[in-house]
JSON list of C-alpha atoms in Angstrom, two decimals:
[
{"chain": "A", "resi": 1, "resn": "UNK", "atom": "CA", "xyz": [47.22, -2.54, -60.04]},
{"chain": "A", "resi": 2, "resn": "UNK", "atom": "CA", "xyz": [45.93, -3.59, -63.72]},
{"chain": "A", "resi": 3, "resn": "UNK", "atom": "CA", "xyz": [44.75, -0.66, -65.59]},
{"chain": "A", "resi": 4, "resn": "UNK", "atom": "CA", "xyz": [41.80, -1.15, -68.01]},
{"chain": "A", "resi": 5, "resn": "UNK", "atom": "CA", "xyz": [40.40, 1.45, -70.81]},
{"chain": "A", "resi": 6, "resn": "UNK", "atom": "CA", "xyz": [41.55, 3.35, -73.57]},
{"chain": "A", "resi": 7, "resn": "UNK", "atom": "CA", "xyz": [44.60, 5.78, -72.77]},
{"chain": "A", "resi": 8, "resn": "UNK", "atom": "CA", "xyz": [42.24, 8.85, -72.06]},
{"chain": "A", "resi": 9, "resn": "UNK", "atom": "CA", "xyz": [40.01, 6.37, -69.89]},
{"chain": "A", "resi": 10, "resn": "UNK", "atom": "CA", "xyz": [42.15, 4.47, -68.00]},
{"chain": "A", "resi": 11, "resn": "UNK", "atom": "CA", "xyz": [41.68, 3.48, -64.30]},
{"chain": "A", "resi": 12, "resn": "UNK", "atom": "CA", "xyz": [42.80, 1.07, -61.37]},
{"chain": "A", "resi": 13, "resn": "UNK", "atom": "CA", "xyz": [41.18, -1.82, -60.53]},
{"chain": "A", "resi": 14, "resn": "UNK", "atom": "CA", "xyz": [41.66, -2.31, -56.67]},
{"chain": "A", "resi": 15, "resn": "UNK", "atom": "CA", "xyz": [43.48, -5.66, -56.25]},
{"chain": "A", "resi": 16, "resn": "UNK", "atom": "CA", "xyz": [42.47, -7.61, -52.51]},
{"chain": "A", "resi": 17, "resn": "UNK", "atom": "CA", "xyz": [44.56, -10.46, -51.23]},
{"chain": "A", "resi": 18, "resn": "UNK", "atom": "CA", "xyz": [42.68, -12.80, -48.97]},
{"chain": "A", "resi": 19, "resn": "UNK", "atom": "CA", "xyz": [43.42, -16.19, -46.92]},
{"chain": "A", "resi": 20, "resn": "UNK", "atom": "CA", "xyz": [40.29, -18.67, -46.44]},
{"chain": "A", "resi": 21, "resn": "UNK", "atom": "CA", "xyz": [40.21, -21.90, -44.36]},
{"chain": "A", "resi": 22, "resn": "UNK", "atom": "CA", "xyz": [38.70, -24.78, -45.59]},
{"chain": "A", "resi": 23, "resn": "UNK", "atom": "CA", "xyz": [38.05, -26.62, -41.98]},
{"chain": "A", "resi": 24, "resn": "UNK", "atom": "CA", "xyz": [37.92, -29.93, -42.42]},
{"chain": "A", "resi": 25, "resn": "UNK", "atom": "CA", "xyz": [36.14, -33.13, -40.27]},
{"chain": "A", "resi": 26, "resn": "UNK", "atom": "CA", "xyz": [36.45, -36.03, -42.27]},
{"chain": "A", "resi": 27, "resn": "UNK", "atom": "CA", "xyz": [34.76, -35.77, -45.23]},
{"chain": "A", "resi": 28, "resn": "UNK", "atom": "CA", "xyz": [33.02, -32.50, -44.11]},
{"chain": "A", "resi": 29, "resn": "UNK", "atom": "CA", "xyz": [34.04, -29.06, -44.96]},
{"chain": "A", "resi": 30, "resn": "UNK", "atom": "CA", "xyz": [32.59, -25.87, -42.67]},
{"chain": "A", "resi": 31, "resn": "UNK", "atom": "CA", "xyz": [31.01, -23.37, -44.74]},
{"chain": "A", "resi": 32, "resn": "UNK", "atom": "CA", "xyz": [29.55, -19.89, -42.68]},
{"chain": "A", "resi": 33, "resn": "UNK", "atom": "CA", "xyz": [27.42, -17.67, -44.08]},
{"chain": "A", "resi": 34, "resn": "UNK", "atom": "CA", "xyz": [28.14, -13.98, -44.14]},
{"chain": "A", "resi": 35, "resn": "UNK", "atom": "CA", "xyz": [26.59, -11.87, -41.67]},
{"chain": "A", "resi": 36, "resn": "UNK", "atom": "CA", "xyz": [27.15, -8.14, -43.16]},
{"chain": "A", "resi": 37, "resn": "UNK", "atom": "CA", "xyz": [28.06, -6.06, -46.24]},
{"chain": "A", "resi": 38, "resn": "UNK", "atom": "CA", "xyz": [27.22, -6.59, -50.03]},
{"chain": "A", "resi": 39, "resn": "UNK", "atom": "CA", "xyz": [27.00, -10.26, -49.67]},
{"chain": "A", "resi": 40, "resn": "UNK", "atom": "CA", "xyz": [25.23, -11.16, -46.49]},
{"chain": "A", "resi": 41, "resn": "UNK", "atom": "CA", "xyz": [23.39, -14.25, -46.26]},
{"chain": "A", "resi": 42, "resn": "UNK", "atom": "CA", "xyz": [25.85, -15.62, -49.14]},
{"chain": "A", "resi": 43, "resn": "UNK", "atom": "CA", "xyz": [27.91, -18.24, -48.04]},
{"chain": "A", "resi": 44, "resn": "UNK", "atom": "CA", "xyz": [32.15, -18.39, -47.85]},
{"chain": "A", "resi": 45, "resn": "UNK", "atom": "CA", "xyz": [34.59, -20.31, -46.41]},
{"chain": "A", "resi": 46, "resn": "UNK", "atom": "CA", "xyz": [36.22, -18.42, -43.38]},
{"chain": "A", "resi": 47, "resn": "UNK", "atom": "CA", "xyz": [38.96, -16.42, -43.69]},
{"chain": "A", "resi": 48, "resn": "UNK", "atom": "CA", "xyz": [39.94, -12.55, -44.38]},
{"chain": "A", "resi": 49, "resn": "UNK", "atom": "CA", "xyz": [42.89, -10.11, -45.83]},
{"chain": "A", "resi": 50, "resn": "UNK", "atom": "CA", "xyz": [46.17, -10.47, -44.84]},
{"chain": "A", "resi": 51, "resn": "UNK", "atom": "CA", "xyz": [47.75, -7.39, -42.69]},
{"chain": "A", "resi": 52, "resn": "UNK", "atom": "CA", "xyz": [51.06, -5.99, -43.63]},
{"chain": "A", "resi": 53, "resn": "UNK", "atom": "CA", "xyz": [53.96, -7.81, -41.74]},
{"chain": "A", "resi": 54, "resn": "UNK", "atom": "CA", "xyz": [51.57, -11.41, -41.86]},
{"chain": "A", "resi": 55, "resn": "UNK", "atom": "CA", "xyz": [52.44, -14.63, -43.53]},
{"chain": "A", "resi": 56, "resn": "UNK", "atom": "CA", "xyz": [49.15, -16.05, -45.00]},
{"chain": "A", "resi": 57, "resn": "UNK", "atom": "CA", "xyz": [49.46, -18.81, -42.73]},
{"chain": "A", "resi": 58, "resn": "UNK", "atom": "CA", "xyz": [49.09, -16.00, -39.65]},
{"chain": "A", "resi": 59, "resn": "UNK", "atom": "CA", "xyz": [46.47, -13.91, -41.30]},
{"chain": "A", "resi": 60, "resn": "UNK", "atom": "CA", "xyz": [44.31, -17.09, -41.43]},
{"chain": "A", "resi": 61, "resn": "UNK", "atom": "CA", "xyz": [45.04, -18.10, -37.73]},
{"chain": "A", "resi": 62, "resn": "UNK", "atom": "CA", "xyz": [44.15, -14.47, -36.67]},
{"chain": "A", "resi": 63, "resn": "UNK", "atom": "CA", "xyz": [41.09, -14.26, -38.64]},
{"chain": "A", "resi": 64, "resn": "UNK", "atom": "CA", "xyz": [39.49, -17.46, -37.06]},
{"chain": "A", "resi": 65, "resn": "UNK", "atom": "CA", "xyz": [40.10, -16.21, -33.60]},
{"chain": "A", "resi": 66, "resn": "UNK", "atom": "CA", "xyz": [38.66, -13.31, -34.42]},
{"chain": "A", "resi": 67, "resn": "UNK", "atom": "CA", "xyz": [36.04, -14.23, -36.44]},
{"chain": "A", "resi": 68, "resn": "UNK", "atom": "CA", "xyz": [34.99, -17.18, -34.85]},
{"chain": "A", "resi": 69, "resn": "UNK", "atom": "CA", "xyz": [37.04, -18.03, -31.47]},
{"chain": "A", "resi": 70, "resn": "UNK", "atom": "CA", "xyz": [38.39, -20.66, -32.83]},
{"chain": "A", "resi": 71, "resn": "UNK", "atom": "CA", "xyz": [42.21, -21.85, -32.79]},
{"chain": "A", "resi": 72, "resn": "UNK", "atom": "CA", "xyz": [43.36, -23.70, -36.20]},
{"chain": "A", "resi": 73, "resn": "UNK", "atom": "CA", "xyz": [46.02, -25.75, -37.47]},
{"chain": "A", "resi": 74, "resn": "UNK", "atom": "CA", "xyz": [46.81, -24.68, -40.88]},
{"chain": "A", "resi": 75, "resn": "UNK", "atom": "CA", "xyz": [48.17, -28.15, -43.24]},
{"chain": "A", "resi": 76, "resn": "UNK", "atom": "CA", "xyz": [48.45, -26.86, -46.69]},
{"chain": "A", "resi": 77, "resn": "UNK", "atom": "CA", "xyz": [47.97, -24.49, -49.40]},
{"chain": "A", "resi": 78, "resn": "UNK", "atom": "CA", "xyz": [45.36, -26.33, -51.54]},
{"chain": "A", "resi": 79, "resn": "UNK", "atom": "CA", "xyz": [44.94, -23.60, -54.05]},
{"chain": "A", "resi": 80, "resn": "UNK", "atom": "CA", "xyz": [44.52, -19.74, -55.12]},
{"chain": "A", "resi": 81, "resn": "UNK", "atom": "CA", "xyz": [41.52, -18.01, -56.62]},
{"chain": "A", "resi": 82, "resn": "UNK", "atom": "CA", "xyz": [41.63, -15.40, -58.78]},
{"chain": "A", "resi": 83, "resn": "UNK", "atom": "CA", "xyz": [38.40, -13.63, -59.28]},
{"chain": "A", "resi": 84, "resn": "UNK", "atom": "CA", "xyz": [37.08, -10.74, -60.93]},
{"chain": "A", "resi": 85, "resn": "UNK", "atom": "CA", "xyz": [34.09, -8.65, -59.11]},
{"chain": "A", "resi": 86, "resn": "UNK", "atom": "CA", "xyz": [32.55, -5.95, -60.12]},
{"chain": "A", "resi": 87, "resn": "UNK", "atom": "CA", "xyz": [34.17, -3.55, -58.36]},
{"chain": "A", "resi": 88, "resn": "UNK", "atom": "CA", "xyz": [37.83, -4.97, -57.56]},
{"chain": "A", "resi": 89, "resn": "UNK", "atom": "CA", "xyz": [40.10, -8.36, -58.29]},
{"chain": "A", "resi": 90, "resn": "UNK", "atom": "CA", "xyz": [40.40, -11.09, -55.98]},
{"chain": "A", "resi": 91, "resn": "UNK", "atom": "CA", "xyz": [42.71, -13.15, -55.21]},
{"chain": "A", "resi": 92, "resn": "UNK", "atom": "CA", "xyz": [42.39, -16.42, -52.73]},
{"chain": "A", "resi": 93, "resn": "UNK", "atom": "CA", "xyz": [44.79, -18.48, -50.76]},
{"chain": "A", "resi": 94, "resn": "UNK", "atom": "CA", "xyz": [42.92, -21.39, -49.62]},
{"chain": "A", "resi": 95, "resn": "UNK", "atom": "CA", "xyz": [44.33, -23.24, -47.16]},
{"chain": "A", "resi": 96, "resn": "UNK", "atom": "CA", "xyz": [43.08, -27.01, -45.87]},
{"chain": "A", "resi": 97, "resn": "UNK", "atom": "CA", "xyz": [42.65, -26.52, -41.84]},
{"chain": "A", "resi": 98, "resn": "UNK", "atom": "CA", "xyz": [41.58, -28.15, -39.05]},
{"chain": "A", "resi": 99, "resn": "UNK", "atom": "CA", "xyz": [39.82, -26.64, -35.38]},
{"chain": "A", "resi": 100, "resn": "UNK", "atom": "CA", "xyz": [42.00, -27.50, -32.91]},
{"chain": "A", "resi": 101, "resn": "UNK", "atom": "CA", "xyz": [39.38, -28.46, -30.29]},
{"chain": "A", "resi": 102, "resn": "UNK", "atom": "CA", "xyz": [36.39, -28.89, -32.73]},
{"chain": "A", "resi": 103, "resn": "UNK", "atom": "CA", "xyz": [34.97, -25.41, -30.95]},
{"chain": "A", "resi": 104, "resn": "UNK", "atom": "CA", "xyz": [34.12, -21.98, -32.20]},
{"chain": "A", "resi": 105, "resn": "UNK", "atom": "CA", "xyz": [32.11, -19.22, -31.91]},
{"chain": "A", "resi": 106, "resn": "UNK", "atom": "CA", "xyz": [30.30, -17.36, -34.92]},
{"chain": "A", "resi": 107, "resn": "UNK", "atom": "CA", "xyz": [30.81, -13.55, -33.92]},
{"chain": "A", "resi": 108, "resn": "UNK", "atom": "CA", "xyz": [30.69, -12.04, -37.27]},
{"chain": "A", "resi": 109, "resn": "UNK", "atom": "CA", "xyz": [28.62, -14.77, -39.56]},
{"chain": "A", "resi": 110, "resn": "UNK", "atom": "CA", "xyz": [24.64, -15.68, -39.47]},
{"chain": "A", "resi": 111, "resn": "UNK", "atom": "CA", "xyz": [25.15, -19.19, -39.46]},
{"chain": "A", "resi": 112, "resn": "UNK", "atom": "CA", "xyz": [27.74, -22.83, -40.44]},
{"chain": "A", "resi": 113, "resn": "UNK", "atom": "CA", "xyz": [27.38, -26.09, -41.50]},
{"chain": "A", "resi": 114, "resn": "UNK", "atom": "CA", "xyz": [29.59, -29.14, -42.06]},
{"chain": "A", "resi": 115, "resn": "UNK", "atom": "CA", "xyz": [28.81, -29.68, -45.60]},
{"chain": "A", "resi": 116, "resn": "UNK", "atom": "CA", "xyz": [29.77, -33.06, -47.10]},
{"chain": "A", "resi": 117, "resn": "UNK", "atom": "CA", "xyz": [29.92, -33.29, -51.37]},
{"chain": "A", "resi": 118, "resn": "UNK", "atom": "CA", "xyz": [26.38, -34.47, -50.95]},
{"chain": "A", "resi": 119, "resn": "UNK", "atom": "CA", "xyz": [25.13, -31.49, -49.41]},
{"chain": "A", "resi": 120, "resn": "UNK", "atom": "CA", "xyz": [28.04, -28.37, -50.78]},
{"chain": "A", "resi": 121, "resn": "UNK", "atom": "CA", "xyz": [25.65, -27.34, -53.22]},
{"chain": "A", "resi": 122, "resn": "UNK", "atom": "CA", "xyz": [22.83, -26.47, -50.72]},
{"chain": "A", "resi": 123, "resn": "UNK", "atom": "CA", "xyz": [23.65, -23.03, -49.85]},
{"chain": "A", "resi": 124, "resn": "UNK", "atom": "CA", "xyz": [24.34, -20.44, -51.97]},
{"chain": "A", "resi": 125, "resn": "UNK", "atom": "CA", "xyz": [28.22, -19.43, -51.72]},
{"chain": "A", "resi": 126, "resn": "UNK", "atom": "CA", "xyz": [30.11, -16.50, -53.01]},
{"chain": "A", "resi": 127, "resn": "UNK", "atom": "CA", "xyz": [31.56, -16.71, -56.42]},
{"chain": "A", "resi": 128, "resn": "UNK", "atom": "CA", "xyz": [35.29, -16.90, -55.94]},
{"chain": "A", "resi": 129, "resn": "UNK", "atom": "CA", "xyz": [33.96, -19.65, -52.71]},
{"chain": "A", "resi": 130, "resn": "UNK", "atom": "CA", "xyz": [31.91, -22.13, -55.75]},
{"chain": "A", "resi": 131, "resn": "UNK", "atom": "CA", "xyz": [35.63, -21.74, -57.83]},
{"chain": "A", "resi": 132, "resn": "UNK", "atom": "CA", "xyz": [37.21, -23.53, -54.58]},
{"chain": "A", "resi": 133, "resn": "UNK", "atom": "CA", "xyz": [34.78, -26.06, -54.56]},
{"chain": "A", "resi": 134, "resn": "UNK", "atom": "CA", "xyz": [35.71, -27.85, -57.65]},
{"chain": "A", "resi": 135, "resn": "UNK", "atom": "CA", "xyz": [39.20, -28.43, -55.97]},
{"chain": "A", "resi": 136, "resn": "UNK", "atom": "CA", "xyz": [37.56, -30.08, -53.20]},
{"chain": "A", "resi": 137, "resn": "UNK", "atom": "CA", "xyz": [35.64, -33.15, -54.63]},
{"chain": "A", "resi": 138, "resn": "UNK", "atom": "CA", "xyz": [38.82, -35.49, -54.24]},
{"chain": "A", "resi": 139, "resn": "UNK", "atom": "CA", "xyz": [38.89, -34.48, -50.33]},
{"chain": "A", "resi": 140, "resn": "UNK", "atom": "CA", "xyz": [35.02, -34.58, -49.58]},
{"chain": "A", "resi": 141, "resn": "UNK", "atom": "CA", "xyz": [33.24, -38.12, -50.37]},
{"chain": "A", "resi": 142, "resn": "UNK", "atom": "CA", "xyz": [30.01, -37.37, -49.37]},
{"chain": "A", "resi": 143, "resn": "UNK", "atom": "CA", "xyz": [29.96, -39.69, -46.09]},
{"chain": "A", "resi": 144, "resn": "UNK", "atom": "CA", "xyz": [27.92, -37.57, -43.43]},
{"chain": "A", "resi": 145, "resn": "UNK", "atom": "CA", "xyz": [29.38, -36.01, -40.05]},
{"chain": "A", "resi": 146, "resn": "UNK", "atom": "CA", "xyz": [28.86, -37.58, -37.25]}
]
């Protein structure tokens, strides 16, 4: 835990460690929007923290069925996050995925969309989410999904 302040002041900032899945079709990415807490209605890439005993890689596969039904492949780490909240440090694992079957189920989000680098900038995404993006632009060409 960092610890910020003078000496008589000091206090720890809660660290969170967190896997996202940047589904890919094509040149589309999946973006859901968040269906509770601080941020609903903002929109993420899928994903969640990693329980003690996981590998990020099974944290992320857990989190989709749970989150969304849906069974992943995870390819690659394509980058980490770090970003500071107001209230705690994050830190991202994003990992380039693909749905298995092309299925899921949104049990915990409002809505998705296949977003192509045309369109990414459409919704309104978390903070740490629009740092991913920038990493993205080589993947995504803007062609539409079919």
């Amino acid at each position: 835990m960092l610890m910020y302040g003078p000496p008589e002041m000091r206090f720890e900032r809660k660290k969170k460690c967190v896997v996202a899945a940047v589904l890919r079709d094509g040149a589309s990415v999946l973006a859901t929007q968040r269906g509770y807490g601080e941020w609903k209605g903002w929109w993420e890439f899928p994903g969640g923290k990693v329980q003690q005993g996981e590998t990020n890689e099974e944290a992320l596969a857990r989190e989709m069925r749970e989150e969304m039904e849906a069974e992943i492949v995870v390819e690659r780490l394509l980058t980490t996050v770090r970003y500071s909240y107001p209230d705690f440090d994050l830190e991202m694992y994003c990992y380039l995925c693909e749905l298995v079957d092309g299925k899921y189920t949104l049990k915990e989000h409002l809505d998705a969309r296949w977003l192509t680098a045309e369109t990414i900038h459409t919704v309104r995404w978390l903070p740490a989410d629009e740092e991913l993006i920038e990493h993205l632009y080589d993947m995504i060409d803007g062609t539409a999904r079919s």
